[in-house]
Coordinates of C-alpha atoms in Angstrom, one line a residue:
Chain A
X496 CA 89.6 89.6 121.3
X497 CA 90.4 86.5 123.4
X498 CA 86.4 85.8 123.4
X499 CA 86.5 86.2 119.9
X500 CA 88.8 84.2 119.2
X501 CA 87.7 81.0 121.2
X502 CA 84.5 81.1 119.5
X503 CA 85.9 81.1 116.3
X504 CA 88.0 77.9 117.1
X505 CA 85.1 76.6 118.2
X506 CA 83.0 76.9 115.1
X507 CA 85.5 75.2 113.2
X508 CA 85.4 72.3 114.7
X509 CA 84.7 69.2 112.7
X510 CA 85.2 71.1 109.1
X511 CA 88.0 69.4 107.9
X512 CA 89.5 72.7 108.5
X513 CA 92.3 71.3 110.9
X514 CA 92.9 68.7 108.9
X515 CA 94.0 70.6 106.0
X516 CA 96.0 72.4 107.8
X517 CA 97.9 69.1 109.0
X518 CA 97.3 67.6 105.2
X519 CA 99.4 70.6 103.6
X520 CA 102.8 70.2 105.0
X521 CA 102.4 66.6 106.3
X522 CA 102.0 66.4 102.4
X523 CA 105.0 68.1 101.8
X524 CA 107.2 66.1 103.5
X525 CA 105.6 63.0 102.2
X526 CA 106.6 63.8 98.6
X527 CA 110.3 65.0 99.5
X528 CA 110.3 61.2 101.3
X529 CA 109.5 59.9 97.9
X530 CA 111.9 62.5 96.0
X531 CA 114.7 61.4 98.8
X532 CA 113.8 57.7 99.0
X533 CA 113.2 57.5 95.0
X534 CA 116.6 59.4 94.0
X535 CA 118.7 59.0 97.5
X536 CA 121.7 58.2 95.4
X537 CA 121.6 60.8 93.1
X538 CA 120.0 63.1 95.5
X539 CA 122.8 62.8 98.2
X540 CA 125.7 63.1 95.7
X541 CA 124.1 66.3 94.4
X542 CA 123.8 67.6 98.0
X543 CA 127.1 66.4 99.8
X544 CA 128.1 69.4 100.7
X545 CA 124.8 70.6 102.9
X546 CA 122.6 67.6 103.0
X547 CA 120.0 69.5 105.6
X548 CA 120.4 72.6 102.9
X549 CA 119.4 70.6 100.0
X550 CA 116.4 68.9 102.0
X551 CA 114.8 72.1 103.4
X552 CA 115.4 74.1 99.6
X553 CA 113.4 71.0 97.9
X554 CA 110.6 71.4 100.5
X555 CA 110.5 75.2 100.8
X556 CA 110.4 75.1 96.7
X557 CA 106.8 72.7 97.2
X558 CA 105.8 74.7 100.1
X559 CA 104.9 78.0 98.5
X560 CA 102.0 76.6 96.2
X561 CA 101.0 74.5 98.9
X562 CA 100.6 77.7 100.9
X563 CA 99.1 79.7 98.2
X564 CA 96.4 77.3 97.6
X565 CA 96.2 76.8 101.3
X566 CA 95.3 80.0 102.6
X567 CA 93.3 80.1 99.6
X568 CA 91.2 76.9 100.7
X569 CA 91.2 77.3 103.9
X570 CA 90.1 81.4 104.3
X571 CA 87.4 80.5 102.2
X572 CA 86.5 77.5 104.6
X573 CA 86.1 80.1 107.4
X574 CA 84.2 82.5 105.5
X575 CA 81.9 79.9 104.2
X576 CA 81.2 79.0 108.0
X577 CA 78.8 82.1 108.3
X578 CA 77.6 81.9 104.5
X579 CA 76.1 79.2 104.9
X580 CA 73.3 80.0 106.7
X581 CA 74.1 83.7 106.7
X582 CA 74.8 83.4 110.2
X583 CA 76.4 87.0 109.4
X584 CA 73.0 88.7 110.8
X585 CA 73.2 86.6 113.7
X586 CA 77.0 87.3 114.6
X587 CA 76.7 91.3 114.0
X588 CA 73.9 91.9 115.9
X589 CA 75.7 90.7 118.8
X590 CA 77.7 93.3 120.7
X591 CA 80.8 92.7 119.2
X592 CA 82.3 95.2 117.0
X593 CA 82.5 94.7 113.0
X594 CA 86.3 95.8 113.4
X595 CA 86.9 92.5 116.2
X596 CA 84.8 90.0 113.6
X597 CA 86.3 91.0 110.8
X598 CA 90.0 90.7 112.7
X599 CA 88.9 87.7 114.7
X600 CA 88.4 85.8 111.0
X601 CA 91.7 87.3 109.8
X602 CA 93.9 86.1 112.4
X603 CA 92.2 82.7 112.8
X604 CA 93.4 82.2 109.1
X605 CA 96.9 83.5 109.9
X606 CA 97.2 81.6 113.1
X607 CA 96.6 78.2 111.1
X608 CA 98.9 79.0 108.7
X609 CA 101.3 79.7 111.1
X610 CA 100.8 76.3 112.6
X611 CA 101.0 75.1 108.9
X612 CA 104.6 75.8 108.9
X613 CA 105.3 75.0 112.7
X614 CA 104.4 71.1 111.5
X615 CA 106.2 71.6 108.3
X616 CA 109.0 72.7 109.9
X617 CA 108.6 69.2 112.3
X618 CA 108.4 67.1 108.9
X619 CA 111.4 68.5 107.9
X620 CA 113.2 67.4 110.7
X621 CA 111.7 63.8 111.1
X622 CA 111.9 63.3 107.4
X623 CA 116.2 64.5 107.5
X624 CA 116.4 62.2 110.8
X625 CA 115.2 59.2 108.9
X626 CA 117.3 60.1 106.0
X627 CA 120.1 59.6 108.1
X628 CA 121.2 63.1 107.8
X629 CA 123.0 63.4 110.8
X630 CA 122.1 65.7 113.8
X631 CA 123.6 68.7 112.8
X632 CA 120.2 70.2 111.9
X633 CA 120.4 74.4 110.8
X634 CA 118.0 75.2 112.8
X635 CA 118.1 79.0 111.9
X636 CA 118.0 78.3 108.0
X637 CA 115.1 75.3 108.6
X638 CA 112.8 77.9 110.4
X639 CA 113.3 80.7 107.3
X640 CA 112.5 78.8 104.6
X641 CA 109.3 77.4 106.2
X642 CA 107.8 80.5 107.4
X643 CA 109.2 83.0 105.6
X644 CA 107.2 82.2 102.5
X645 CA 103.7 82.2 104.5
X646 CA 105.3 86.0 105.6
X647 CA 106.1 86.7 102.3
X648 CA 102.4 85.5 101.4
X649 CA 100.5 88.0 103.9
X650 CA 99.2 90.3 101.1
X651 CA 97.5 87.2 99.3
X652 CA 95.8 86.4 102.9
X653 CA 94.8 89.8 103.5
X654 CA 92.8 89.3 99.5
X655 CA 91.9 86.2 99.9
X656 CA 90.3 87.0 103.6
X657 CA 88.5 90.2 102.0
X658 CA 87.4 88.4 99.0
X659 CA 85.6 85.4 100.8
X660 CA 84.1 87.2 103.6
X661 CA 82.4 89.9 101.2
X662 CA 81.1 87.8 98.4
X663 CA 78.9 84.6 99.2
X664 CA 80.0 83.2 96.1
X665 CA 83.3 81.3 96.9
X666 CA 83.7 80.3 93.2
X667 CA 85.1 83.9 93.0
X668 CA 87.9 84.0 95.8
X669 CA 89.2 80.7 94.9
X670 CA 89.4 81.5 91.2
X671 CA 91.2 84.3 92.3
X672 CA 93.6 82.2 94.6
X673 CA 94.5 79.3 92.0
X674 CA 95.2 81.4 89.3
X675 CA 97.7 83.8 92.3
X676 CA 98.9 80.3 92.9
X677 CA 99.6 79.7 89.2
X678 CA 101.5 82.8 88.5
X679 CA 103.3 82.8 91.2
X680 CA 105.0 79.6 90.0
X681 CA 106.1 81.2 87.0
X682 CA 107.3 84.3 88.6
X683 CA 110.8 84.1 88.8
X684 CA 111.7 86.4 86.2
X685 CA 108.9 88.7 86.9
X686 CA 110.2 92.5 88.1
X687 CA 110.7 92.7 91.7
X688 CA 107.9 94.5 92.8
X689 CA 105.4 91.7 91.4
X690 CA 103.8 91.0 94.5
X691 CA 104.0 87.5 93.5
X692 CA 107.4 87.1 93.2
X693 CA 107.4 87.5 96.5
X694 CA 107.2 84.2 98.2
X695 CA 109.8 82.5 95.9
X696 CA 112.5 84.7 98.4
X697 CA 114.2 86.0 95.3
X698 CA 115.0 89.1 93.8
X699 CA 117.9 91.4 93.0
X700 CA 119.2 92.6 96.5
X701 CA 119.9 88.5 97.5
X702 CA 118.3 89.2 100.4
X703 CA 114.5 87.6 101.6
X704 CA 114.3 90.6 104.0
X705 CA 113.2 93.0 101.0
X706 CA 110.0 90.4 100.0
X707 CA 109.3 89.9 103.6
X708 CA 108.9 93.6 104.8
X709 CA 107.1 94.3 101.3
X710 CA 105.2 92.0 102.0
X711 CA 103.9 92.4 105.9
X712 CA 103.7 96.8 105.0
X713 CA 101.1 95.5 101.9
X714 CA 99.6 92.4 104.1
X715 CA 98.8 95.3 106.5
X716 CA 97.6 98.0 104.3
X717 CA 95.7 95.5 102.3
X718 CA 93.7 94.5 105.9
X719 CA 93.2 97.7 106.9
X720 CA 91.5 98.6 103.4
X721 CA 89.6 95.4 103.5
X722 CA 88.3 96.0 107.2
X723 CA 86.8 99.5 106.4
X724 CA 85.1 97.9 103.2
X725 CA 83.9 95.1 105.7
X726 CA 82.9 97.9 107.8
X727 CA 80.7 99.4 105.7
X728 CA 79.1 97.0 104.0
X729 CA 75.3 96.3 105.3
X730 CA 74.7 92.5 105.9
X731 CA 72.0 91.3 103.4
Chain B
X1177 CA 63.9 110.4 129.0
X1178 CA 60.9 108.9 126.7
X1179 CA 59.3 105.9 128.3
X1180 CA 59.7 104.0 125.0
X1181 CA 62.1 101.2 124.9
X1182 CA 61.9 102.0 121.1
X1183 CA 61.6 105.0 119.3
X1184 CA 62.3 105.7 115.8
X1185 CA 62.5 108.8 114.3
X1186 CA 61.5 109.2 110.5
X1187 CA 63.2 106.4 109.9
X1188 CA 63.7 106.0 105.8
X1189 CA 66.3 103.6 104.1
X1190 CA 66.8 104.0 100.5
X1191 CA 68.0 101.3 98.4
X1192 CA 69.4 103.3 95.4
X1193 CA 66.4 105.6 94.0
X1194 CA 64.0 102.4 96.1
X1195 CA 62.3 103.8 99.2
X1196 CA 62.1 100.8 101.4
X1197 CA 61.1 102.5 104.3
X1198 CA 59.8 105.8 104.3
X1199 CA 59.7 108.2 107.5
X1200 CA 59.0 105.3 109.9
X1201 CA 58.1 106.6 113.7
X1202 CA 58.1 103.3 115.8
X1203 CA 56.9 103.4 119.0
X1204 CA 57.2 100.7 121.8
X1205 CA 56.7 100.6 124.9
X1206 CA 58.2 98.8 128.2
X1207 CA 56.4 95.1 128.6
X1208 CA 54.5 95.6 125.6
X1209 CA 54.2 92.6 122.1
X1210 CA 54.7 95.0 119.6
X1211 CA 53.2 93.3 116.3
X1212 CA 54.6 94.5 113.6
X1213 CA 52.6 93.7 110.8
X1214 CA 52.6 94.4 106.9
X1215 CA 52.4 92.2 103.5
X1216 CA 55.8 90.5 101.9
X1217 CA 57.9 93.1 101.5
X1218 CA 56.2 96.2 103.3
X1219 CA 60.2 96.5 104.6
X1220 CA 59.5 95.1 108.0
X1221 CA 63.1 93.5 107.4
X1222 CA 64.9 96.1 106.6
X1223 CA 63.3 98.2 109.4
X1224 CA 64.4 95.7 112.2
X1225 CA 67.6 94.8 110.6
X1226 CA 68.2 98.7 111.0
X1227 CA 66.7 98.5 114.4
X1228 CA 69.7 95.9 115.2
X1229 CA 72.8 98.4 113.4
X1230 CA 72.8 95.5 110.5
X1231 CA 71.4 97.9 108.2
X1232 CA 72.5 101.8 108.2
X1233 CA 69.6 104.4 107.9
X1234 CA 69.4 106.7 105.0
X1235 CA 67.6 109.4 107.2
X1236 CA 66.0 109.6 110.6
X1237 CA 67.1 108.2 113.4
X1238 CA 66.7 105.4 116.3
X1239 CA 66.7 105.3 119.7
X1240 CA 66.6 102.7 121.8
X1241 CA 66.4 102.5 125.7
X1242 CA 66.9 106.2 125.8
X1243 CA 70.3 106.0 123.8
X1244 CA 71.0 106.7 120.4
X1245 CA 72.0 103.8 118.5
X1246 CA 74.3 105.1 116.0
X1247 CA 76.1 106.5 118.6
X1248 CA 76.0 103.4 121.4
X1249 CA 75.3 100.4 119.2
X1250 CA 76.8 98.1 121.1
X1251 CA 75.7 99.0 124.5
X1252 CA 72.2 98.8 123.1
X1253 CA 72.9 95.6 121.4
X1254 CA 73.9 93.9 124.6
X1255 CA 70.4 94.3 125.7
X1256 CA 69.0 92.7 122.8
X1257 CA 68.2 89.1 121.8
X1258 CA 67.0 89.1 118.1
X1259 CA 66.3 86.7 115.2
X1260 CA 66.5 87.8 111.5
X1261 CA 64.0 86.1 109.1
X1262 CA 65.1 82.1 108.9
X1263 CA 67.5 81.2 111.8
X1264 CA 71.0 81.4 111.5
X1265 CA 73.0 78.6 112.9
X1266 CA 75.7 76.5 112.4
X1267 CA 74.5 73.1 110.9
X1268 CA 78.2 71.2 111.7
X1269 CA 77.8 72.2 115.4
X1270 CA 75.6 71.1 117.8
X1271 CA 72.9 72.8 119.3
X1272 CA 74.8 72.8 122.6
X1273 CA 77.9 73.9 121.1
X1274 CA 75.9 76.4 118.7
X1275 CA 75.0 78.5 121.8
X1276 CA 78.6 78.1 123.1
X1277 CA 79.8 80.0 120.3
X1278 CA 77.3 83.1 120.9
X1279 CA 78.0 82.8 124.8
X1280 CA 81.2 83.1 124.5
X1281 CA 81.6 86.3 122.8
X1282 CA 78.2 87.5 125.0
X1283 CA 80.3 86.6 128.3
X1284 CA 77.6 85.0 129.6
X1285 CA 77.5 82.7 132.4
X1286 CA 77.7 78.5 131.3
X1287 CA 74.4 77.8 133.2
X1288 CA 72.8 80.2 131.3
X1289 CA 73.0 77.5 128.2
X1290 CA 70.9 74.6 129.8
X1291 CA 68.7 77.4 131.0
X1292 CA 67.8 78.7 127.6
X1293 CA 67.4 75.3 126.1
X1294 CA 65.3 74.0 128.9
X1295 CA 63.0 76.8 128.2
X1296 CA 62.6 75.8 123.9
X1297 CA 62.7 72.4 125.4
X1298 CA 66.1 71.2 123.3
X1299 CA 67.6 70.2 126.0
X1300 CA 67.4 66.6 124.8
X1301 CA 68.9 67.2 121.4
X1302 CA 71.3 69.4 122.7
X1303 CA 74.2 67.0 121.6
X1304 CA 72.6 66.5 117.6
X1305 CA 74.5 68.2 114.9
X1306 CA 71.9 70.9 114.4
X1307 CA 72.0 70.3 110.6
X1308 CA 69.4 67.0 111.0
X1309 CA 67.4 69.6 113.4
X1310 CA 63.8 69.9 111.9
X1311 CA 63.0 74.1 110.9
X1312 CA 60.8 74.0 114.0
X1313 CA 63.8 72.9 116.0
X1314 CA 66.4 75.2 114.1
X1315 CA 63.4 78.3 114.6
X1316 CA 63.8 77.6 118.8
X1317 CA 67.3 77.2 118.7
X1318 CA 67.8 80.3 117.2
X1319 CA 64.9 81.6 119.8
X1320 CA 67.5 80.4 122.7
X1321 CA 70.6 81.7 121.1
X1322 CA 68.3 85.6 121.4
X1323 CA 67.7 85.0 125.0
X1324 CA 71.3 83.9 125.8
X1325 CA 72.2 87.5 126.9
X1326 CA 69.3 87.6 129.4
X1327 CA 68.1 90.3 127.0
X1328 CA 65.4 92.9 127.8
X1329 CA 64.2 93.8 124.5
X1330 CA 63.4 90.7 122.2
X1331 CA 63.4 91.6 118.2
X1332 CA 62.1 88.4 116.3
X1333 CA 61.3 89.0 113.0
X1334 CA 58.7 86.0 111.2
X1335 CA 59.2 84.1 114.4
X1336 CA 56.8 81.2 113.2
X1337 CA 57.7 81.3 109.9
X1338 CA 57.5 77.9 108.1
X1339 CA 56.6 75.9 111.1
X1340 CA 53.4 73.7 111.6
X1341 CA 50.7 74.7 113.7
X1342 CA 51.5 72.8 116.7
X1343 CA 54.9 74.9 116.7
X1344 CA 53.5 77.9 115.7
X1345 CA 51.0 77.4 119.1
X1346 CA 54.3 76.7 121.1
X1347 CA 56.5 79.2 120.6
X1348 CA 53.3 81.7 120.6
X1349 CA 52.7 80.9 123.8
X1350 CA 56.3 81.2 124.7
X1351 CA 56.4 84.9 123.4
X1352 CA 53.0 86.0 125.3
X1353 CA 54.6 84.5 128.9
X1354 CA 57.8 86.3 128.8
X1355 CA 56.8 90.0 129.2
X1356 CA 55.0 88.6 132.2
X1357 CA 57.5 86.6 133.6
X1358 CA 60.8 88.3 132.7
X1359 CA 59.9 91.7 132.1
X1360 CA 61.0 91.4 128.5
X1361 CA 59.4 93.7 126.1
X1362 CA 58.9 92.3 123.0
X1363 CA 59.1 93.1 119.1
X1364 CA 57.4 90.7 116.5
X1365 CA 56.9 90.8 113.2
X1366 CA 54.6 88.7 110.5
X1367 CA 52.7 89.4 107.3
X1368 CA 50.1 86.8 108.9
X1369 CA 47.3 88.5 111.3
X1370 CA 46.1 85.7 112.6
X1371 CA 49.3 85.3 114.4
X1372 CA 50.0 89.4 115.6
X1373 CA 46.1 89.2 116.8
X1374 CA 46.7 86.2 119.3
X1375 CA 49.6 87.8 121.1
X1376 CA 50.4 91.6 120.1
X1377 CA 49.8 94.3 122.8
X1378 CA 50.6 97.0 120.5
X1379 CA 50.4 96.7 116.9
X1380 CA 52.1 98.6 113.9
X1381 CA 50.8 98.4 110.5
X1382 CA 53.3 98.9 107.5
X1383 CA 52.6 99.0 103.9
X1384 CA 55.0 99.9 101.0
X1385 CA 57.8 101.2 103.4
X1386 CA 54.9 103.7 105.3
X1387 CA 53.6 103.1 108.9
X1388 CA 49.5 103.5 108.4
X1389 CA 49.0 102.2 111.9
X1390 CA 49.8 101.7 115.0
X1391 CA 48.3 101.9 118.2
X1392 CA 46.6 99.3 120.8
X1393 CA 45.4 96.0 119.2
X1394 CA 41.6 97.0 120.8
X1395 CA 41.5 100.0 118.9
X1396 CA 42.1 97.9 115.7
X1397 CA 39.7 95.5 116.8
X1398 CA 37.1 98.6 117.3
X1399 CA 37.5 99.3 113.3
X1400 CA 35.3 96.0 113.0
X1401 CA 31.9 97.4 113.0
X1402 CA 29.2 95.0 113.1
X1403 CA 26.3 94.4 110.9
X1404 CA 23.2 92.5 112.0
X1405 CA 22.1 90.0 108.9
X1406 CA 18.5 88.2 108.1
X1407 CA 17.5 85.1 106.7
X1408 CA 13.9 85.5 105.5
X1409 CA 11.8 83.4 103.2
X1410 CA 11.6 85.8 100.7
X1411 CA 13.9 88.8 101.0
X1412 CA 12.8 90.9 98.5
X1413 CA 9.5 91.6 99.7
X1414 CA 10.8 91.7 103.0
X1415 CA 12.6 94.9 102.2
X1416 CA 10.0 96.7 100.4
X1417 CA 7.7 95.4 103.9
X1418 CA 10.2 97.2 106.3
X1419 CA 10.8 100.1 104.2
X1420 CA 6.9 100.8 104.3
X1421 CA 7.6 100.5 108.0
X1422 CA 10.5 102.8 108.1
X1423 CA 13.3 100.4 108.5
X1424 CA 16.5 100.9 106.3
X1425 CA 17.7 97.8 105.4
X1426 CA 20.1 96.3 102.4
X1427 CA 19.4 93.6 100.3
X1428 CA 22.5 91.2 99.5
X1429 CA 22.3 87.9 97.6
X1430 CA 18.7 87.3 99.2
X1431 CA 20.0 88.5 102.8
X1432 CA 19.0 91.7 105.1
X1433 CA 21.2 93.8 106.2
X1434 CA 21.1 96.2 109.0
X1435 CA 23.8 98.3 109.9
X1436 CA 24.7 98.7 113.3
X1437 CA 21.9 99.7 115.2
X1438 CA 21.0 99.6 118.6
X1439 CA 18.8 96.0 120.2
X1440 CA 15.5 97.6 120.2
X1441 CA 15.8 98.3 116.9
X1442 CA 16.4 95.0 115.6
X1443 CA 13.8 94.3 118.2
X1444 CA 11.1 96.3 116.2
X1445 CA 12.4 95.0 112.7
X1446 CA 12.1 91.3 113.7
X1447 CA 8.7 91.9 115.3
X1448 CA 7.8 93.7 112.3
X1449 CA 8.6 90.9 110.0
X1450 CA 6.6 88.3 112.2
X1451 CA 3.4 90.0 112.8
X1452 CA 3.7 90.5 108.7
X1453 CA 4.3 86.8 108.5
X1454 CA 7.6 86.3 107.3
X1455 CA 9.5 83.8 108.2
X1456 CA 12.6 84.2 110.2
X1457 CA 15.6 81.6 109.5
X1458 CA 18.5 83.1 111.5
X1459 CA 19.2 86.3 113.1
X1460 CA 23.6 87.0 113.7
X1461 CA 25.6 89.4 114.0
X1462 CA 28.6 89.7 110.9
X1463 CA 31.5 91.4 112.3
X1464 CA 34.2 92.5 109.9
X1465 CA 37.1 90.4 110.7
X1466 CA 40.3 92.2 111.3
X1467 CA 41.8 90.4 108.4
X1468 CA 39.3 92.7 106.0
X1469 CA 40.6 95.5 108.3
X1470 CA 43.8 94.3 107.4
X1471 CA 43.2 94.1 103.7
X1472 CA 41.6 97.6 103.8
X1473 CA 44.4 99.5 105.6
X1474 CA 47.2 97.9 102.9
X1475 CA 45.0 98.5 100.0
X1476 CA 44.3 94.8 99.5
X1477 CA 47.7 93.8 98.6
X1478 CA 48.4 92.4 101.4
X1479 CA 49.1 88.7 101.5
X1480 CA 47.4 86.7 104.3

């Protein structure tokens, strides 16, 4: 796996791939430093209580499209690296199991999200510093909002991974992925069990726990269906 | 154990109620170039993409080096170098770093890499981003990423497709020096003759998803029987002279033709036609070319 793995950061090199993965939460951050800078009166008075609260809650609110349409973008980026020139015949016919490809692509996607949200996280912190927040950061709440949306996301990664690794035509995955993006923004009110709902970190119980461990049993499930499809399916 | 690095098995694939391939034995032996020949869409694809586990066979089975590849597919594959139809590569990378992404997950040793590309002669445009490569470049890069593995069983399938003759020359005299130098044993396949008759061994002949041949490339060759033809002043009378004499010969567009006989005998029919005063403009020997051959065993649908 560590084989596969290597190769795979490899073949991504110089696809802009990286970059988006810096441009998404490095964006973030930049429009909560024009929110802050732009309303830091009203913004501060509103907040007086739990200035780092109010910080991370704006970003976390930005962050979950940002991630939607992320993993959206940027699984369909990886898949696209052996579309191109259906390098799939090339990679299969190696001695490398479909099971370790197919997981190898997976976790590459997942492993750059995660990093999505380690840098988020940092923006978060620089930005607060700069605001003159004082240095009484909450650590513990900081890391939960940044990456426990990407958790609560896992079941659109596991679709969006299947999706653009089966079908050579991307214009279907990312369809797919903008319009999850788009109702998941108006899914507040939705019932719980919507899995789109599930990043926003709300429902009935108060607790982000429920969304999260929803989530990662589907994420799974979803992968594990998705691999044996992948399995399967003959290379063209 | 079989001595055949390759053996098929009434190998059929079935594309829905489509019979692609149809009860396919394959036969190769060790250090052999096994041509695999048949028109545009005979299924030589689909036969080596099954050969390689990228396709799954409908019936039949395949063995190769002895083992049963549904059963050890990747123990087989890791003694396989193979290119599928147009190469497959990774325009953004270069060619260097192209063949560090196979050898990676092939765990083979760095060297290895300058090695491969020293022998498709790359090695100078190793650093290029392989999407500026020319096809004849991108066809021997994707020759070097097969023989990454130090494989002993090359599958190329349309090798030389879409490169100018001066390539086409190269990486045919690439092909014929391996068996000899590295043991390899080879498999390649092309709808063109021409190119299976300059380097093949061994040749199989597919048509419409059916093998109708496949044995030594002499035997093939042996199928072209030869037929003596005469230019004479005037043709007709010519015949009607030699049958007098008890020659059998054909009249074609103002031409004699003499099946294959023995010398003598064309001896005797060309003294025949002198001491009866004819005029003798050329005496040659028309072999049927193995492209007729060819044409014949596919039914004349073959495209060459």
């Amino acid at each position: 796996m560590g084989r596969i793995m290597a190769s795979e950061m490899l073949k991504i090199k110089r696809k802009m791939i990286l970059f988006l993965i810096f441009l998404g939460p490095i964006g973030v951050v930049a429009l909560e430093a024009c929110n802050f800078g732009l309303r830091y009166d009203y913004l501060t008075k509103v907040y007086k209580d739990d200035l780092w609260g109010g910080l991370i809650n704006e970003a976390s609110l930005l962050s979950i499209p940002t991630i939607l349409i992320g993993l959206t973008i940027i699984t369909s980026m990886i898949a696209n690296i052996e579309h191109q020139t259906n390098a799939w015949k090339q990679l299969l016919a190696l001695p490398i199991s479909k099971t370790k490809v197919y997981t190898g692509k997976a976790l590459l996607a997942f492993l750059l999200l995660i990093l999505s949200c380690v840098v988020l996280a940092g923006g978060i912190i620089v930005l607060g510093l700069l605001l003159k927040f004082g240095v009484n950061i909450p650590f513990l709440y900081l890391l939960k909002m940044c990456f426990f949306p990407f958790l609560a996301s896992l079941p659109f990664l596991a679709l969006q991974i299947w999706l653009a690794i089966t079908m050579k035509n991307q214009a279907i995955p990312l369809t797919v992925g903008i319009m999850g993006t788009i109702i998941s923004m108006y899914s507040m009110n939705f019932p719980n069990w919507v899995p789109w709902k599930w990043p926003l970190l709300v429902n009935d119980l108060e607790k982000a726990v429920y969304s999260i461990v929803a989530s990662i049993v589907i994420g799974l499930l979803l992968y594990l269906v998705s691999h044996l499809d992948f399995h399967r399916k003959e290379v063209r | 154990m079989s001595n055949y690095i390759i053996e098929t098995e009434k190998l059929t694939k079935k594309y829905g109620a489509r019979r692609v391939v149809h009860q396919v034995d394959l036969k190769v032996k060790k250090g052999e170039i096994y041509g695999f020949l048949g028109p545009n869409g005979a299924g030589k694809t689909t036969t080596i993409k099954m050969l390689l586990g990228l396709a799954r066979p409908t019936k039949g089975s395949i063995h190769i080096f002895g083992k049963d590849m549904k059963k050890d597919k990747l123990a087989v594959l890791k003694k396989i170098g193979s290119l599928v139809e147009y190469p497959s590569y990774y325009g953004h990378l270069t060619a260097y770093e192209n063949l560090e992404a196979v050898r990676i997950l092939l765990d083979a040793p760095k060297s290895r890499i300058d090695e491969v590309l020293s022998i498709v002669r790359l090695t100078r445009d190793a650093k290029r981003p392989v999407k500026g490569f020319s096809l004849g470049m991108k066809q021997r890069l994707g020759i070097a990423t097969a023989l990454l593995g130090n494989p002993e069983l090359l599958i190329l399938d349309e090798p030389t497709n879409g490169l100018d003759p001066s390539g086409i020359i190269e990486i045919r005299e690439l092909l014929k020096s391996m068996p000899k130098e590295h043991g390899i044993t080879i498999v390649v396949s092309s709808h063109l003759l021409s190119e299976i008759d300059q380097m093949a061994t061994q040749v199989g002949i597919i048509s419409k998803g059916e093998m109708i041949f496949q044995d030594s490339i002499e035997t093939l060759r042996k199928r072209s029987s030869s037929k003596i033809k005469l230019t004479v002043n005037d043709a007709q009378s010519a015949w009607r002279n030699l049958m007098s004499n008890g020659f059998k010969t054909d009249v074609v567009q103002n031409q004699l033709f003499v099946d294959s006989v023995t010398d003598e005998k064309i001896a005797e029919i060309v003294s025949s036609l002198v001491k009866n005063d004819y005029s003798i403009y050329r005496v040659e020997e028309e072999k049927k070319s193995l492209e007729e051959i060819f044409l014949e065993l596919t039914g004349g649908e073959g495209s060459l």
